[in-house]
Amino acid sequence: MTDPLTASTPLERALALLWGRDTRGSRGPARGLTLDRIVEAAIEVAEREGPAAMSLRRVAARLDVGVASLYTYVPGRAELEALMLDAVAIGRTLPHELPGDWRAKLTALAHDDWREIRRHPWVLELGAAEQVPGPNMLRWLDSALRIFDGTGLSETEKLSAIETVDAYVRGLGRLRGPEPRRADIASGTGSEADHDHDPGAEAGSEDTRERDQALGRLVDFDRYPALRRALAAGGTPYSGTPFEFGLERLLDGIEQLVLRRSP
Amino acid sequence: MTDPLTASTPLERALALLWGRDTRGSRGPARGLTLDRIVEAAIEVAEREGPAAMSLRRVAARLDVGVASLYTYVPGRAELEALMLDAVAIGRTLPHELPGDWRAKLTALAHDDWREIRRHPWVLELGAAEQVPGPNMLRWLDSALRIFDGTGLSETEKLSAIETVDAYVRGLGRLRGPEPRRADIASGTGSEADHDHDPGAEAGSEDTRERDQALGRLVDFDRYPALRRALAAGGTPYSGTPFEFGLERLLDGIEQLVLRRSP
DNA sequence: ACGAAACTCAGTATACCGTTCGGAGTTAAC
DNA sequence: GTTAACTCCGAACGGTATACTGAGTTTCGT
């Protein structure tokens, strides 16, 4: 019933796999692979060729194995993706162990989250479908909630606060563009100052510059006076300011709530 | 050179299409379709069958046309997606025309954004690849920037504020799961109170409930005490949706900045 | 007025993808 | 020793995007 390969719904299969309820017999030849090696290979493929290129065929090829063999270990692609997502949570530092008060911890959590997302953009692509929580993800979430120990926040508020920060970080990561490591939207004014200095974010890639020029050639920015002003000031539409700006606004807002709750 | 069908890079093709620099000859038979009708059909497909089901074949079938015919209008799938994304921006209300002060406008903007994303989840799926700005998107962005007219915010800060709110809304929309309309993380304690009451978000769908049960069967929640506590506190002291919670924290933070800028 | 260039459009081909099926070989259980 | 369970994999099915070819249609240049 909890056998991941025979369970009825794909959801149950994914859960059984994630939580290690793998009840298979002992007959037959020894297995040449392990689940961990498959997940590792899948992550490597996604890492170096992009999330779209992550196919069972490529994973199998990287493991020198036939495609069909993978189905002995994993029921299908969706389940493999769930395993990949939970696997990245292994490397995350547990937030409640960070030094400082809640704000320092939450800041570090957000930066860690941001770094992780910039390093492994494929997480954002996979994250949409079938978000099935695994043990590592839940452990991380549990730790994140403990950040607010001692503040007067209610349990629901703690959960919402974590969710909000996570939503912001992931949303920004997605706006920044996951795939070709883009940084900015075109300015067209030629003033594309780079004021993004957080680690892992390089600005002004080849693609970006090219697009900037093409856009500037086609668009009459006089039709967008406010936008023109913002661009002239060195900003860029969908990614101009550093990640830290939004994060600090968000933390300021949370801090107000904390102060209100514990006088 | 700006012909979308012969331009060298896919980026230039997309831009030329979006900005209407379609310089095609006048010979040959009359075209049976228009670009707008194709985009409209594509959106309809994505709307009712999910973003993954949006294929050129289905769009062509819906228009009673061969697949190859579409390629005389659109260079490829990526360009069609860019057109779809810009098309949804047509319906958006222009933020600067909203009533009230900047905070009221920004609140309305976020709610409008949220509503749009809950209604058209496919936007989040497509939004990743090749974010090429179209005229409608830039018009909306220009309007959004004008929200902060009169505040002392710098141009870059205005841009960042919009970006931050947008990132939060989209990120949350993605965390919530675009496809099977899920609501919360499973509780497993049986206390899965539904505290999501904004229009368009029904909580506790069939899938969610099923997953909750399966998860509760497999997971020992004693290993996650903080999480258990948060889940047990299903009754929410905060009167509002999780979306509004995060939004108000964010707006509080922005308000602090505004106050600091204009004394 | 008329040929030729330009254009639309469908069918076909290629190259991927996830998944299933059936068979061959291997091992543990009985 | 027989049998049942298990691993592995080639082949195939139905799906996708896209390229290419070729036939038919319309309008321009003369």
CSV table of N, CA and C in Angstrom, one decimal, chain B residues 45-181:
chain,number,residue,atom,x,y,z
B,45,VAL,N,-6.6,28.3,-25.0
B,45,VAL,CA,-6.1,26.9,-24.8
B,45,VAL,C,-5.4,26.8,-23.4
B,46,ALA,N,-4.5,27.8,-23.1
B,46,ALA,CA,-3.8,27.8,-21.9
B,46,ALA,C,-4.8,27.9,-20.7
B,47,GLU,N,-5.8,28.7,-20.9
B,47,GLU,CA,-6.8,29.0,-19.9
B,47,GLU,C,-7.6,27.7,-19.5
B,48,ARG,N,-8.0,27.0,-20.4
B,48,ARG,CA,-8.9,25.9,-20.1
B,48,ARG,C,-8.2,24.5,-20.0
B,49,GLU,N,-7.0,24.4,-20.5
B,49,GLU,CA,-6.4,23.1,-20.5
B,49,GLU,C,-5.0,23.2,-19.7
B,50,GLY,N,-4.7,24.3,-19.2
B,50,GLY,CA,-3.5,24.4,-18.4
B,50,GLY,C,-2.3,24.8,-19.3
B,51,PRO,N,-1.3,25.5,-18.7
B,51,PRO,CA,-0.2,26.0,-19.5
B,51,PRO,C,0.6,24.9,-20.2
B,52,ALA,N,0.6,23.7,-19.6
B,52,ALA,CA,1.4,22.7,-20.2
B,52,ALA,C,0.8,22.2,-21.5
B,53,ALA,N,-0.5,22.3,-21.6
B,53,ALA,CA,-1.2,21.8,-22.8
B,53,ALA,C,-1.2,22.8,-24.0
B,54,MET,N,-0.7,24.0,-23.7
B,54,MET,CA,-0.6,25.0,-24.8
B,54,MET,C,0.4,24.6,-25.8
B,55,SER,N,0.0,24.0,-26.9
B,55,SER,CA,0.9,23.6,-27.9
B,55,SER,C,0.5,24.2,-29.2
B,56,LEU,N,1.4,24.4,-30.1
B,56,LEU,CA,1.0,25.0,-31.4
B,56,LEU,C,-0.1,24.1,-32.1
B,57,ARG,N,0.0,22.8,-31.9
B,57,ARG,CA,-0.9,22.0,-32.5
B,57,ARG,C,-2.4,22.3,-32.0
B,58,ARG,N,-2.5,22.4,-30.7
B,58,ARG,CA,-3.8,22.7,-30.2
B,58,ARG,C,-4.3,24.0,-30.7
B,59,VAL,N,-3.4,25.0,-30.7
B,59,VAL,CA,-3.8,26.3,-31.1
B,59,VAL,C,-4.3,26.3,-32.6
B,60,ALA,N,-3.5,25.6,-33.4
B,60,ALA,CA,-3.9,25.4,-34.8
B,60,ALA,C,-5.2,24.7,-35.0
B,61,ALA,N,-5.4,23.6,-34.2
B,61,ALA,CA,-6.6,22.9,-34.2
B,61,ALA,C,-7.8,23.7,-33.9
B,62,ARG,N,-7.6,24.6,-32.9
B,62,ARG,CA,-8.7,25.4,-32.4
B,62,ARG,C,-9.1,26.5,-33.5
B,63,LEU,N,-8.1,26.8,-34.3
B,63,LEU,CA,-8.4,27.8,-35.4
B,63,LEU,C,-8.7,27.1,-36.7
B,64,ASP,N,-8.8,25.8,-36.7
B,64,ASP,CA,-9.1,25.0,-37.9
B,64,ASP,C,-8.1,25.3,-39.0
B,65,VAL,N,-6.9,25.1,-38.7
B,65,VAL,CA,-5.8,25.5,-39.5
B,65,VAL,C,-4.6,24.5,-39.3
B,66,GLY,N,-3.8,24.3,-40.3
B,66,GLY,CA,-2.7,23.4,-40.2
B,66,GLY,C,-1.6,24.0,-39.3
B,67,VAL,N,-0.8,23.2,-38.6
B,67,VAL,CA,0.2,23.7,-37.7
B,67,VAL,C,1.2,24.6,-38.4
B,68,ALA,N,1.6,24.1,-39.6
B,68,ALA,CA,2.6,24.9,-40.3
B,68,ALA,C,2.2,26.3,-40.6
B,69,SER,N,0.9,26.5,-40.8
B,69,SER,CA,0.4,27.8,-41.1
B,69,SER,C,0.7,28.8,-40.1
B,70,LEU,N,0.7,28.4,-38.8
B,70,LEU,CA,1.0,29.3,-37.8
B,70,LEU,C,2.4,30.0,-37.9
B,71,TYR,N,3.3,29.2,-38.5
B,71,TYR,CA,4.6,29.7,-38.6
B,71,TYR,C,4.8,30.8,-39.6
B,72,THR,N,3.7,31.1,-40.4
B,72,THR,CA,3.8,32.3,-41.2
B,72,THR,C,3.5,33.5,-40.5
B,73,TYR,N,2.9,33.3,-39.3
B,73,TYR,CA,2.5,34.5,-38.5
B,73,TYR,C,3.5,34.7,-37.3
B,74,VAL,N,3.9,33.6,-36.8
B,74,VAL,CA,4.7,33.6,-35.6
B,74,VAL,C,6.0,32.7,-35.8
B,75,PRO,N,7.1,33.2,-35.5
B,75,PRO,CA,8.3,32.4,-35.7
B,75,PRO,C,8.4,31.2,-34.9
B,76,GLY,N,7.8,31.1,-33.8
B,76,GLY,CA,7.9,29.9,-33.0
B,76,GLY,C,7.1,30.1,-31.7
B,77,ARG,N,7.2,29.1,-30.9
B,77,ARG,CA,6.5,29.0,-29.7
B,77,ARG,C,6.9,30.1,-28.7
B,78,ALA,N,8.2,30.3,-28.6
B,78,ALA,CA,8.7,31.4,-27.6
B,78,ALA,C,8.1,32.7,-27.9
B,79,GLU,N,8.0,33.1,-29.2
B,79,GLU,CA,7.5,34.4,-29.5
B,79,GLU,C,6.0,34.5,-29.3
B,80,LEU,N,5.3,33.3,-29.5
B,80,LEU,CA,3.9,33.3,-29.2
B,80,LEU,C,3.6,33.5,-27.7
B,81,GLU,N,4.5,32.9,-26.9
B,81,GLU,CA,4.3,33.1,-25.4
B,81,GLU,C,4.5,34.6,-25.0
B,82,ALA,N,5.5,35.2,-25.6
B,82,ALA,CA,5.8,36.6,-25.3
B,82,ALA,C,4.5,37.4,-25.7
B,83,LEU,N,3.9,37.1,-26.8
B,83,LEU,CA,2.7,37.8,-27.2
B,83,LEU,C,1.6,37.6,-26.2
B,84,MET,N,1.5,36.4,-25.8
B,84,MET,CA,0.4,36.0,-24.8
B,84,MET,C,0.6,36.8,-23.5
B,85,LEU,N,1.8,36.9,-23.1
B,85,LEU,CA,2.1,37.6,-21.8
B,85,LEU,C,1.8,39.1,-22.0
B,86,ASP,N,2.1,39.7,-23.1
B,86,ASP,CA,1.9,41.1,-23.2
B,86,ASP,C,0.4,41.3,-23.4
B,87,ALA,N,-0.3,40.3,-24.0
B,87,ALA,CA,-1.8,40.5,-24.2
B,87,ALA,C,-2.5,40.6,-22.9
B,88,VAL,N,-2.2,39.8,-21.9
B,88,VAL,CA,-2.9,39.9,-20.7
B,88,VAL,C,-2.8,41.2,-20.0
B,89,ALA,N,-1.7,41.9,-20.3
B,89,ALA,CA,-1.5,43.2,-19.7
B,89,ALA,C,-2.5,44.2,-20.2
B,90,ILE,N,-3.1,43.9,-21.4
B,90,ILE,CA,-4.1,44.9,-21.9
B,90,ILE,C,-5.3,45.1,-21.0
B,91,GLY,N,-5.7,44.0,-20.3
B,91,GLY,CA,-6.9,44.1,-19.5
B,91,GLY,C,-6.6,44.7,-18.1
B,92,ARG,N,-5.4,44.8,-17.8
B,92,ARG,CA,-5.1,45.4,-16.4
B,92,ARG,C,-5.5,46.8,-16.3
B,93,THR,N,-6.0,47.1,-15.1
B,93,THR,CA,-6.4,48.5,-14.9
B,93,THR,C,-5.1,49.3,-14.6
B,94,LEU,N,-5.0,50.5,-15.1
B,94,LEU,CA,-3.8,51.3,-14.9
B,94,LEU,C,-3.7,51.8,-13.5
B,95,PRO,N,-2.7,51.4,-12.8
B,95,PRO,CA,-2.6,51.7,-11.3
B,95,PRO,C,-2.7,53.2,-11.0
B,96,HIS,N,-2.1,54.1,-11.8
B,96,HIS,CA,-2.1,55.5,-11.3
B,96,HIS,C,-3.5,56.1,-11.4
B,97,GLU,N,-4.4,55.4,-12.1
B,97,GLU,CA,-5.7,56.0,-12.2
B,97,GLU,C,-6.6,55.6,-11.0
B,98,LEU,N,-6.1,54.8,-10.1
B,98,LEU,CA,-6.9,54.3,-9.0
B,98,LEU,C,-7.1,55.4,-8.0
B,99,PRO,N,-8.1,55.3,-7.2
B,99,PRO,CA,-8.3,56.4,-6.2
B,99,PRO,C,-7.5,56.2,-5.0
B,100,GLY,N,-7.3,57.3,-4.2
B,100,GLY,CA,-6.6,57.3,-3.0
B,100,GLY,C,-5.2,57.7,-3.0
B,101,ASP,N,-4.5,57.5,-1.9
B,101,ASP,CA,-3.1,57.9,-1.9
B,101,ASP,C,-2.3,56.7,-2.4
B,102,TRP,N,-1.0,56.9,-2.3
B,102,TRP,CA,-0.1,55.8,-2.9
B,102,TRP,C,-0.4,54.5,-2.3
B,103,ARG,N,-0.6,54.4,-1.0
B,103,ARG,CA,-0.8,53.1,-0.3
B,103,ARG,C,-2.1,52.5,-0.8
B,104,ALA,N,-3.1,53.2,-0.9
B,104,ALA,CA,-4.4,52.7,-1.4
B,104,ALA,C,-4.2,52.1,-2.9
B,105,LYS,N,-3.5,52.9,-3.7
B,105,LYS,CA,-3.3,52.5,-5.0
B,105,LYS,C,-2.4,51.2,-5.1
B,106,LEU,N,-1.4,51.2,-4.3
B,106,LEU,CA,-0.5,50.1,-4.3
B,106,LEU,C,-1.2,48.8,-3.8
B,107,THR,N,-2.0,49.0,-2.8
B,107,THR,CA,-2.8,47.9,-2.3
B,107,THR,C,-3.7,47.4,-3.4
B,108,ALA,N,-4.4,48.3,-4.1
B,108,ALA,CA,-5.3,47.8,-5.2
B,108,ALA,C,-4.5,47.2,-6.3
B,109,LEU,N,-3.4,47.7,-6.6
B,109,LEU,CA,-2.5,47.1,-7.6
B,109,LEU,C,-2.2,45.7,-7.2
B,110,ALA,N,-1.8,45.5,-6.0
B,110,ALA,CA,-1.4,44.1,-5.6
B,110,ALA,C,-2.6,43.2,-5.6
B,111,HIS,N,-3.7,43.7,-5.2
B,111,HIS,CA,-4.9,42.8,-5.2
B,111,HIS,C,-5.3,42.5,-6.7
B,112,ASP,N,-5.2,43.4,-7.5
B,112,ASP,CA,-5.5,43.2,-8.9
B,112,ASP,C,-4.5,42.2,-9.5
B,113,ASP,N,-3.3,42.4,-9.2
B,113,ASP,CA,-2.2,41.4,-9.6
B,113,ASP,C,-2.6,40.0,-9.1
B,114,TRP,N,-2.9,39.9,-7.9
B,114,TRP,CA,-3.2,38.6,-7.2
B,114,TRP,C,-4.4,38.0,-7.9
B,115,ARG,N,-5.4,38.8,-8.1
B,115,ARG,CA,-6.6,38.3,-8.8
B,115,ARG,C,-6.3,37.7,-10.2
B,116,GLU,N,-5.5,38.5,-10.9
B,116,GLU,CA,-5.2,38.1,-12.2
B,116,GLU,C,-4.4,36.8,-12.2
B,117,ILE,N,-3.5,36.7,-11.3
B,117,ILE,CA,-2.7,35.5,-11.2
B,117,ILE,C,-3.5,34.2,-10.8
B,118,ARG,N,-4.4,34.5,-9.9
B,118,ARG,CA,-5.2,33.3,-9.5
B,118,ARG,C,-6.2,32.9,-10.7
B,119,ARG,N,-6.5,33.9,-11.5
B,119,ARG,CA,-7.4,33.6,-12.5
B,119,ARG,C,-6.7,33.0,-13.7
B,120,HIS,N,-5.5,33.5,-14.0
B,120,HIS,CA,-4.7,33.0,-15.1
B,120,HIS,C,-3.4,32.5,-14.7
B,121,PRO,N,-3.4,31.3,-14.1
B,121,PRO,CA,-2.1,30.8,-13.5
B,121,PRO,C,-1.1,30.5,-14.5
B,122,TRP,N,-1.5,30.3,-15.7
B,122,TRP,CA,-0.5,30.0,-16.8
B,122,TRP,C,0.5,31.1,-17.0
B,123,VAL,N,0.1,32.3,-16.6
B,123,VAL,CA,1.0,33.5,-16.7
B,123,VAL,C,2.3,33.2,-16.0
B,124,LEU,N,2.2,32.5,-14.8
B,124,LEU,CA,3.4,32.3,-14.0
B,124,LEU,C,4.3,31.2,-14.7
B,125,GLU,N,3.7,30.3,-15.4
B,125,GLU,CA,4.5,29.3,-16.0
B,125,GLU,C,5.3,29.9,-17.2
B,126,LEU,N,4.6,30.7,-18.0
B,126,LEU,CA,5.2,31.2,-19.2
B,126,LEU,C,6.2,32.4,-18.8
B,127,GLY,N,5.9,33.0,-17.7
B,127,GLY,CA,6.6,34.2,-17.4
B,127,GLY,C,8.1,34.0,-17.3
B,128,ALA,N,8.6,32.8,-17.1
B,128,ALA,CA,10.0,32.6,-16.9
B,128,ALA,C,10.8,32.8,-18.2
B,129,ALA,N,10.3,32.1,-19.2
B,129,ALA,CA,11.2,32.0,-20.4
B,129,ALA,C,11.1,33.4,-21.2
B,130,GLU,N,12.3,33.9,-21.5
B,130,GLU,CA,12.4,35.0,-22.4
B,130,GLU,C,11.5,36.1,-22.1
B,131,GLN,N,11.7,36.7,-21.0
B,131,GLN,CA,10.8,37.8,-20.6
B,131,GLN,C,11.1,39.1,-21.5
B,132,VAL,N,10.4,39.2,-22.5
B,132,VAL,CA,10.7,40.3,-23.4
B,132,VAL,C,9.5,41.3,-23.2
B,133,PRO,N,9.9,42.5,-22.9
B,133,PRO,CA,8.8,43.5,-22.6
B,133,PRO,C,8.1,43.9,-23.8
B,134,GLY,N,6.8,43.9,-23.7
B,134,GLY,CA,5.9,44.4,-24.8
B,134,GLY,C,5.3,45.8,-24.5
B,135,PRO,N,4.6,46.4,-25.4
B,135,PRO,CA,4.1,47.7,-25.2
B,135,PRO,C,3.1,47.8,-24.1
B,136,ASN,N,2.3,46.8,-23.9
B,136,ASN,CA,1.3,46.8,-22.8
B,136,ASN,C,1.9,46.7,-21.5
B,137,MET,N,2.9,45.8,-21.4
B,137,MET,CA,3.6,45.7,-20.1
B,137,MET,C,4.3,47.0,-19.7
B,138,LEU,N,4.9,47.6,-20.7
B,138,LEU,CA,5.6,48.8,-20.4
B,138,LEU,C,4.7,50.0,-20.0
B,139,ARG,N,3.5,50.0,-20.7
B,139,ARG,CA,2.5,51.0,-20.3
B,139,ARG,C,2.0,50.8,-18.9
B,140,TRP,N,1.8,49.5,-18.5
B,140,TRP,CA,1.4,49.3,-17.2
B,140,TRP,C,2.5,49.7,-16.2
B,141,LEU,N,3.7,49.3,-16.5
B,141,LEU,CA,4.8,49.6,-15.6
B,141,LEU,C,5.0,51.1,-15.4
B,142,ASP,N,4.8,51.8,-16.5
B,142,ASP,CA,4.9,53.3,-16.5
B,142,ASP,C,3.8,53.9,-15.5
B,143,SER,N,2.6,53.3,-15.7
B,143,SER,CA,1.5,53.8,-14.8
B,143,SER,C,1.8,53.4,-13.4
B,144,ALA,N,2.3,52.2,-13.1
B,144,ALA,CA,2.6,51.8,-11.8
B,144,ALA,C,3.6,52.7,-11.1
B,145,LEU,N,4.6,53.2,-11.9
B,145,LEU,CA,5.6,54.0,-11.3
B,145,LEU,C,5.0,55.4,-10.8
B,146,ARG,N,4.0,55.8,-11.5
B,146,ARG,CA,3.4,57.1,-11.2
B,146,ARG,C,2.6,57.0,-9.9
B,147,ILE,N,2.4,55.9,-9.4
B,147,ILE,CA,1.8,55.7,-8.1
B,147,ILE,C,2.5,56.6,-7.0
B,148,PHE,N,3.8,56.6,-7.2
B,148,PHE,CA,4.6,57.2,-6.1
B,148,PHE,C,4.9,58.7,-6.4
B,149,ASP,N,4.2,59.3,-7.4
B,149,ASP,CA,4.3,60.7,-7.6
B,149,ASP,C,4.0,61.5,-6.3
B,150,GLY,N,4.8,62.4,-6.0
B,150,GLY,CA,4.5,63.1,-4.8
B,150,GLY,C,5.2,62.6,-3.5
B,151,THR,N,5.5,61.4,-3.5
B,151,THR,CA,6.3,60.8,-2.4
B,151,THR,C,7.8,61.2,-2.6
B,152,GLY,N,8.6,61.2,-1.6
B,152,GLY,CA,10.0,61.6,-1.8
B,152,GLY,C,10.9,60.5,-2.3
B,153,LEU,N,10.3,59.4,-2.7
B,153,LEU,CA,11.1,58.2,-3.2
B,153,LEU,C,11.9,58.6,-4.4
B,154,SER,N,13.1,58.0,-4.5
B,154,SER,CA,13.9,58.2,-5.6
B,154,SER,C,13.3,57.4,-6.8
B,155,GLU,N,13.7,57.7,-8.0
B,155,GLU,CA,13.2,56.9,-9.1
B,155,GLU,C,13.5,55.4,-9.0
B,156,THR,N,14.7,55.2,-8.6
B,156,THR,CA,15.1,53.8,-8.4
B,156,THR,C,14.3,53.1,-7.3
B,157,GLU,N,14.0,53.8,-6.3
B,157,GLU,CA,13.2,53.2,-5.2
B,157,GLU,C,11.8,52.9,-5.6
B,158,LYS,N,11.3,53.8,-6.5
B,158,LYS,CA,9.9,53.6,-7.0
B,158,LYS,C,9.9,52.3,-7.8
B,159,LEU,N,10.9,52.2,-8.6
B,159,LEU,CA,11.0,51.0,-9.5
B,159,LEU,C,11.1,49.7,-8.6
B,160,SER,N,12.0,49.8,-7.6
B,160,SER,CA,12.2,48.7,-6.8
B,160,SER,C,11.0,48.3,-5.9
B,161,ALA,N,10.2,49.3,-5.5
B,161,ALA,CA,9.0,49.0,-4.7
B,161,ALA,C,8.0,48.3,-5.6
B,162,ILE,N,7.8,48.7,-6.8
B,162,ILE,CA,6.9,48.0,-7.7
B,162,ILE,C,7.4,46.6,-7.9
B,163,GLU,N,8.7,46.5,-8.2
B,163,GLU,CA,9.2,45.1,-8.4
B,163,GLU,C,9.1,44.2,-7.2
B,164,THR,N,9.2,44.8,-6.0
B,164,THR,CA,9.1,44.0,-4.8
B,164,THR,C,7.7,43.5,-4.6
B,165,VAL,N,6.7,44.3,-4.8
B,165,VAL,CA,5.4,43.9,-4.6
B,165,VAL,C,5.0,42.8,-5.7
B,166,ASP,N,5.5,43.1,-6.9
B,166,ASP,CA,5.2,42.1,-8.0
B,166,ASP,C,5.8,40.8,-7.7
B,167,ALA,N,7.1,40.8,-7.2
B,167,ALA,CA,7.8,39.6,-6.9
B,167,ALA,C,7.0,38.8,-5.8
B,168,TYR,N,6.6,39.6,-4.8
B,168,TYR,CA,5.9,38.9,-3.7
B,168,TYR,C,4.6,38.2,-4.2
B,169,VAL,N,3.8,39.0,-4.9
B,169,VAL,CA,2.5,38.4,-5.4
B,169,VAL,C,2.7,37.2,-6.3
B,170,ARG,N,3.7,37.3,-7.2
B,170,ARG,CA,3.9,36.2,-8.1
B,170,ARG,C,4.5,35.0,-7.4
B,171,GLY,N,5.4,35.3,-6.4
B,171,GLY,CA,6.0,34.2,-5.7
B,171,GLY,C,5.0,33.5,-4.9
B,172,LEU,N,4.1,34.2,-4.2
B,172,LEU,CA,3.1,33.5,-3.4
B,172,LEU,C,2.1,32.7,-4.3
B,173,GLY,N,1.8,33.3,-5.5
B,173,GLY,CA,0.9,32.6,-6.4
B,173,GLY,C,1.6,31.3,-6.8
B,174,ARG,N,2.9,31.3,-6.9
B,174,ARG,CA,3.5,30.1,-7.3
B,174,ARG,C,3.6,29.1,-6.2
B,175,LEU,N,3.9,29.6,-5.0
B,175,LEU,CA,3.9,28.7,-3.8
B,175,LEU,C,2.6,28.0,-3.6
B,176,ARG,N,1.6,28.8,-3.8
B,176,ARG,CA,0.2,28.2,-3.7
B,176,ARG,C,-0.1,27.1,-4.7
B,177,GLY,N,0.7,27.1,-5.7
B,177,GLY,CA,0.5,26.0,-6.7
B,177,GLY,C,-0.5,26.5,-7.7
B,178,PRO,N,0.0,26.5,-8.9
B,178,PRO,CA,-0.9,27.1,-10.0
B,178,PRO,C,-2.0,26.1,-10.5
B,179,GLU,N,-1.6,24.9,-10.5
B,179,GLU,CA,-2.5,24.0,-11.2
B,179,GLU,C,-3.7,23.4,-10.4
B,180,PRO,N,-3.4,22.6,-9.4
B,180,PRO,CA,-4.5,21.9,-8.8
B,180,PRO,C,-5.2,22.7,-7.7
B,181,ARG,N,-4.9,24.0,-7.7
B,181,ARG,CA,-5.6,24.9,-6.8
B,181,ARG,C,-5.5,24.5,-5.3
